[in-house]
PDB file of C-alpha atoms and ligand atoms in Angstrom:
ATOM      1  CA  MET A 123      70.143  53.257   7.018  1.00  0.00           C
ATOM      2  CA  LYS A 124      70.846  51.850  10.478  1.00  0.00           C
ATOM      3  CA  ALA A 125      74.334  50.320  10.880  1.00  0.00           C
ATOM      4  CA  SER A 126      74.423  46.933  12.557  1.00  0.00           C
ATOM      5  CA  PRO A 127      76.347  46.311  15.779  1.00  0.00           C
ATOM      6  CA  ARG A 128      80.051  45.566  15.281  1.00  0.00           C
ATOM      7  CA  THR A 129      82.771  44.067  17.419  1.00  0.00           C
ATOM      8  CA  ILE A 130      85.927  46.119  18.021  1.00  0.00           C
ATOM      9  CA  SER A 131      89.507  45.583  19.136  1.00  0.00           C
ATOM     10  CA  GLY A 132      90.715  46.282  22.682  1.00  0.00           C
ATOM     11  CA  ASP A 133      92.808  49.218  21.347  1.00  0.00           C
ATOM     12  CA  ALA A 134      89.629  51.124  20.532  1.00  0.00           C
ATOM     13  CA  LEU A 135      88.751  51.089  24.261  1.00  0.00           C
ATOM     14  CA  ALA A 136      92.136  52.310  25.501  1.00  0.00           C
ATOM     15  CA  SER A 137      90.927  55.937  25.447  1.00  0.00           C
ATOM     16  CA  VAL A 138      87.953  55.230  27.767  1.00  0.00           C
ATOM     17  CA  PRO A 139      89.134  56.625  31.155  1.00  0.00           C
ATOM     18  CA  ILE A 140      87.530  53.968  33.391  1.00  0.00           C
ATOM     19  CA  PHE A 141      89.355  51.258  31.412  1.00  0.00           C
ATOM     20  CA  SER A 142      92.767  52.887  31.954  1.00  0.00           C
ATOM     21  CA  SER A 143      93.679  50.277  34.616  1.00  0.00           C
ATOM     22  CA  LEU A 144      93.292  47.381  32.171  1.00  0.00           C
ATOM     23  CA  ASP A 145      96.241  45.895  30.285  1.00  0.00           C
ATOM     24  CA  ALA A 146      95.983  44.847  26.621  1.00  0.00           C
ATOM     25  CA  LYS A 147      94.561  41.420  27.586  1.00  0.00           C
ATOM     26  CA  GLY A 148      91.909  42.994  29.813  1.00  0.00           C
ATOM     27  CA  LEU A 149      90.930  45.508  27.106  1.00  0.00           C
ATOM     28  CA  ASP A 150      90.578  42.686  24.577  1.00  0.00           C
ATOM     29  CA  ALA A 151      88.351  40.741  26.998  1.00  0.00           C
ATOM     30  CA  VAL A 152      86.052  43.766  27.480  1.00  0.00           C
ATOM     31  CA  ALA A 153      85.998  44.459  23.715  1.00  0.00           C
ATOM     32  CA  LYS A 154      84.938  40.853  23.044  1.00  0.00           C
ATOM     33  CA  ALA A 155      82.129  41.113  25.609  1.00  0.00           C
ATOM     34  CA  GLY A 156      80.368  44.020  23.864  1.00  0.00           C
ATOM     35  CA  LYS A 157      79.426  45.587  20.535  1.00  0.00           C
ATOM     36  CA  THR A 158      79.685  49.050  19.008  1.00  0.00           C
ATOM     37  CA  GLN A 159      76.609  50.683  17.582  1.00  0.00           C
ATOM     38  CA  SER A 160      76.179  53.913  15.610  1.00  0.00           C
ATOM     39  CA  TYR A 161      73.230  56.245  16.154  1.00  0.00           C
ATOM     40  CA  ASP A 162      71.936  59.083  13.984  1.00  0.00           C
ATOM     41  CA  ALA A 163      71.325  62.547  15.438  1.00  0.00           C
ATOM     42  CA  GLY A 164      68.088  62.633  17.417  1.00  0.00           C
ATOM     43  CA  LYS A 165      68.003  58.892  18.113  1.00  0.00           C
ATOM     44  CA  THR A 166      66.864  57.933  21.623  1.00  0.00           C
ATOM     45  CA  ILE A 167      69.419  55.385  22.803  1.00  0.00           C
ATOM     46  CA  VAL A 168      67.972  54.831  26.272  1.00  0.00           C
ATOM     47  CA  GLU A 169      64.352  55.578  27.190  1.00  0.00           C
ATOM     48  CA  ALA A 170      63.172  56.801  30.596  1.00  0.00           C
ATOM     49  CA  GLY A 171      61.065  54.190  32.372  1.00  0.00           C
ATOM     50  CA  ALA A 172      62.379  51.253  30.335  1.00  0.00           C
ATOM     51  CA  THR A 173      64.078  48.208  31.852  1.00  0.00           C
ATOM     52  CA  GLY A 174      67.872  48.528  31.714  1.00  0.00           C
ATOM     53  CA  VAL A 175      69.602  45.925  29.592  1.00  0.00           C
ATOM     54  CA  GLY A 176      72.815  47.676  28.585  1.00  0.00           C
ATOM     55  CA  PHE A 177      75.667  49.935  29.698  1.00  0.00           C
ATOM     56  CA  PHE A 178      77.084  52.367  27.126  1.00  0.00           C
ATOM     57  CA  PHE A 179      80.458  54.090  26.544  1.00  0.00           C
ATOM     58  CA  ILE A 180      80.637  56.963  24.109  1.00  0.00           C
ATOM     59  CA  LEU A 181      83.393  56.319  21.557  1.00  0.00           C
ATOM     60  CA  GLY A 182      82.514  59.378  19.493  1.00  0.00           C
ATOM     61  CA  GLY A 183      79.855  62.090  19.379  1.00  0.00           C
ATOM     62  CA  GLU A 184      77.712  63.497  22.138  1.00  0.00           C
ATOM     63  CA  VAL A 185      74.469  62.644  23.971  1.00  0.00           C
ATOM     64  CA  GLU A 186      71.972  64.619  26.025  1.00  0.00           C
ATOM     65  CA  VAL A 187      70.451  63.206  29.205  1.00  0.00           C
ATOM     66  CA  ARG A 188      66.852  64.441  29.325  1.00  0.00           C
ATOM     67  CA  GLN A 189      64.128  64.218  31.960  1.00  0.00           C
ATOM     68  CA  ARG A 190      60.612  65.184  30.862  1.00  0.00           C
ATOM     69  CA  GLY A 191      62.095  66.897  27.791  1.00  0.00           C
ATOM     70  CA  ARG A 192      64.580  68.974  29.832  1.00  0.00           C
ATOM     71  CA  THR A 193      68.306  68.470  29.270  1.00  0.00           C
ATOM     72  CA  ILE A 194      69.989  67.754  32.636  1.00  0.00           C
ATOM     73  CA  ALA A 195      73.441  66.747  31.360  1.00  0.00           C
ATOM     74  CA  LYS A 196      75.562  66.363  28.240  1.00  0.00           C
ATOM     75  CA  LEU A 197      78.026  63.509  27.933  1.00  0.00           C
ATOM     76  CA  GLY A 198      80.765  63.056  25.343  1.00  0.00           C
ATOM     77  CA  LYS A 199      83.628  60.872  24.211  1.00  0.00           C
ATOM     78  CA  GLY A 200      85.013  58.578  26.927  1.00  0.00           C
ATOM     79  CA  GLN A 201      81.998  59.031  29.209  1.00  0.00           C
ATOM     80  CA  PHE A 202      79.325  56.420  29.984  1.00  0.00           C
ATOM     81  CA  PHE A 203      75.622  56.124  30.668  1.00  0.00           C
ATOM     82  CA  GLY A 204      73.048  53.472  31.499  1.00  0.00           C
ATOM     83  CA  GLU A 205      74.704  52.335  34.729  1.00  0.00           C
ATOM     84  CA  MET A 206      71.928  53.409  37.133  1.00  0.00           C
ATOM     85  CA  ALA A 207      69.223  50.949  36.074  1.00  0.00           C
ATOM     86  CA  LEU A 208      71.784  48.149  36.015  1.00  0.00           C
ATOM     87  CA  ILE A 209      73.066  48.931  39.496  1.00  0.00           C
ATOM     88  CA  ASP A 210      69.714  49.081  41.323  1.00  0.00           C
ATOM     89  CA  GLY A 211      67.380  47.191  38.964  1.00  0.00           C
ATOM     90  CA  GLN A 212      64.979  50.172  38.784  1.00  0.00           C
ATOM     91  CA  PRO A 213      63.658  51.639  35.497  1.00  0.00           C
ATOM     92  CA  ARG A 214      65.842  53.984  33.397  1.00  0.00           C
ATOM     93  CA  THR A 215      65.933  57.418  35.060  1.00  0.00           C
ATOM     94  CA  ALA A 216      66.119  59.518  31.885  1.00  0.00           C
ATOM     95  CA  ASP A 217      66.102  59.567  28.103  1.00  0.00           C
ATOM     96  CA  VAL A 218      69.565  59.578  26.540  1.00  0.00           C
ATOM     97  CA  VAL A 219      69.496  61.066  23.044  1.00  0.00           C
ATOM     98  CA  ALA A 220      72.255  61.319  20.407  1.00  0.00           C
ATOM     99  CA  VAL A 221      72.920  65.024  19.646  1.00  0.00           C
ATOM    100  CA  GLY A 222      74.826  64.305  16.436  1.00  0.00           C
ATOM    101  CA  PRO A 223      76.045  61.091  14.840  1.00  0.00           C
ATOM    102  CA  THR A 224      77.206  59.059  17.842  1.00  0.00           C
ATOM    103  CA  GLU A 225      79.083  55.829  18.308  1.00  0.00           C
ATOM    104  CA  CYS A 226      78.765  53.794  21.507  1.00  0.00           C
ATOM    105  CA  PHE A 227      80.232  50.598  22.857  1.00  0.00           C
ATOM    106  CA  ALA A 228      77.537  48.640  24.669  1.00  0.00           C
ATOM    107  CA  LEU A 229      77.928  45.940  27.303  1.00  0.00           C
ATOM    108  CA  SER A 230      75.098  43.661  28.439  1.00  0.00           C
ATOM    109  CA  ALA A 231      73.870  43.883  32.047  1.00  0.00           C
ATOM    110  CA  TRP A 232      75.577  40.563  32.697  1.00  0.00           C
ATOM    111  CA  SER A 233      78.979  41.726  31.345  1.00  0.00           C
ATOM    112  CA  PHE A 234      78.681  44.988  33.298  1.00  0.00           C
ATOM    113  CA  ALA A 235      78.015  43.084  36.553  1.00  0.00           C
ATOM    114  CA  SER A 236      80.936  40.757  35.889  1.00  0.00           C
ATOM    115  CA  LEU A 237      83.295  43.676  35.170  1.00  0.00           C
ATOM    116  CA  ILE A 238      82.217  45.478  38.356  1.00  0.00           C
ATOM    117  CA  LYS A 239      82.799  42.333  40.431  1.00  0.00           C
ATOM    118  CA  THR A 240      86.189  41.419  38.993  1.00  0.00           C
ATOM    119  CA  GLU A 241      87.823  44.833  38.386  1.00  0.00           C
ATOM    120  CA  PRO A 242      87.870  47.009  41.527  1.00  0.00           C
ATOM    121  CA  LYS A 243      89.473  49.913  39.654  1.00  0.00           C
ATOM    122  CA  ILE A 244      86.579  49.975  37.189  1.00  0.00           C
ATOM    123  CA  SER A 245      84.062  49.931  40.055  1.00  0.00           C
ATOM    124  CA  LEU A 246      85.928  52.838  41.616  1.00  0.00           C
ATOM    125  CA  GLY A 247      85.884  54.662  38.254  1.00  0.00           C
ATOM    126  CA  VAL A 248      82.101  54.260  38.049  1.00  0.00           C
ATOM    127  CA  MET A 249      81.734  55.457  41.668  1.00  0.00           C
ATOM    128  CA  LYS A 250      83.913  58.533  41.022  1.00  0.00           C
ATOM    129  CA  GLU A 251      81.760  59.495  38.041  1.00  0.00           C
ATOM    130  CA  LEU A 252      78.559  59.007  40.092  1.00  0.00           C
ATOM    131  CA  VAL A 253      80.012  61.303  42.786  1.00  0.00           C
ATOM    132  CA  ARG A 254      80.928  63.874  40.127  1.00  0.00           C
ATOM    133  CA  ARG A 255      77.333  63.796  38.803  1.00  0.00           C
ATOM    134  CA  LEU A 256      75.924  64.124  42.341  1.00  0.00           C
ATOM    135  CA  ARG A 257      78.156  67.139  42.955  1.00  0.00           C
ATOM    136  CA  GLU A 258      76.897  68.733  39.723  1.00  0.00           C
ATOM    137  CA  THR A 259      73.297  68.113  40.823  1.00  0.00           C
ATOM    138  CA  ASP A 260      74.017  69.572  44.286  1.00  0.00           C
ATOM    139  CA  LYS A 261      75.493  72.675  42.656  1.00  0.00           C
ATOM    140  CA  VAL A 262      72.389  73.206  40.557  1.00  0.00           C
ATOM    141  CA  LEU A 263      70.098  72.711  43.575  1.00  0.00           C
ATOM    142  CA  THR A 264      71.993  75.214  45.733  1.00  0.00           C
ATOM    143  CA  GLN A 265      72.377  77.902  43.030  1.00  0.00           C
TER     144      GLN A 265
HETATM  145  P1  LIG B 716      69.951  54.892  33.619  1.00  0.00           P
HETATM  146  O1  LIG B 716      68.996  55.373  34.641  1.00  0.00           O
HETATM  147  O2  LIG B 716      70.197  53.437  33.511  1.00  0.00           O
HETATM  148  O3  LIG B 716      69.494  55.444  32.174  1.00  0.00           O
HETATM  149  C1  LIG B 716      69.519  56.853  31.995  1.00  0.00           C
HETATM  150  C2  LIG B 716      70.939  57.327  32.258  1.00  0.00           C
HETATM  151  O4  LIG B 716      71.139  58.720  32.203  1.00  0.00           O
HETATM  152  C3  LIG B 716      71.367  56.991  33.688  1.00  0.00           C
HETATM  153  O5  LIG B 716      71.398  55.581  33.850  1.00  0.00           O
HETATM  154  C4  LIG B 716      72.677  57.714  33.758  1.00  0.00           C
HETATM  155  O6  LIG B 716      73.681  57.024  33.074  1.00  0.00           O
HETATM  156  C5  LIG B 716      72.297  58.991  32.996  1.00  0.00           C
HETATM  157  N1  LIG B 716      71.989  60.073  33.940  1.00  0.00           N
HETATM  158  C6  LIG B 716      70.905  60.194  34.737  1.00  0.00           C
HETATM  159  N2  LIG B 716      70.994  61.316  35.481  1.00  0.00           N
HETATM  160  C7  LIG B 716      72.156  61.924  35.143  1.00  0.00           C
HETATM  161  C8  LIG B 716      72.811  63.115  35.554  1.00  0.00           C
HETATM  162  N3  LIG B 716      72.279  63.939  36.464  1.00  0.00           N
HETATM  163  N4  LIG B 716      74.037  63.411  34.994  1.00  0.00           N
HETATM  164  C9  LIG B 716      74.565  62.591  34.054  1.00  0.00           C
HETATM  165  N5  LIG B 716      73.986  61.456  33.618  1.00  0.00           N
HETATM  166  C10 LIG B 716      72.799  61.117  34.152  1.00  0.00           C
END
């Protein structure tokens, strides 16, 4: 049975690294803006080519990022996905699939944009992660 989306408290987001700059009030505001959703193993959370409507943080479990069936990255607790299509308005670049039972906190495109505009430390956190992923890709290409 598929669990329905739930709201959570700000405390539940305190362990997400890019939210570490937020105080309790800020965490509560972010928590109110989104919903948590549970996914069974094998569930495709984001589909390559689709229009991006949400940004996801992994609260528990693990996902694989796949392009044409090939796994290009694994992401776990505290990490995020779904930012690329929201940043440039292009289609989703990859499938993101739950490896085991996975719980995510999802923000709408609108809430993501608002957070990026009002919280410079969160924007910087997203940029740092994008740079980390680019470095990983560079490493693979030069191996
Ligand atoms: P988006 O394109 O919106 O949807 C698919 C997501 O997979 C993408 O955003 C990123 O969050 C994630 N993704 C794509 N490529 C990589 C990569 N090389 N490493 C980690 N995550 C990725």
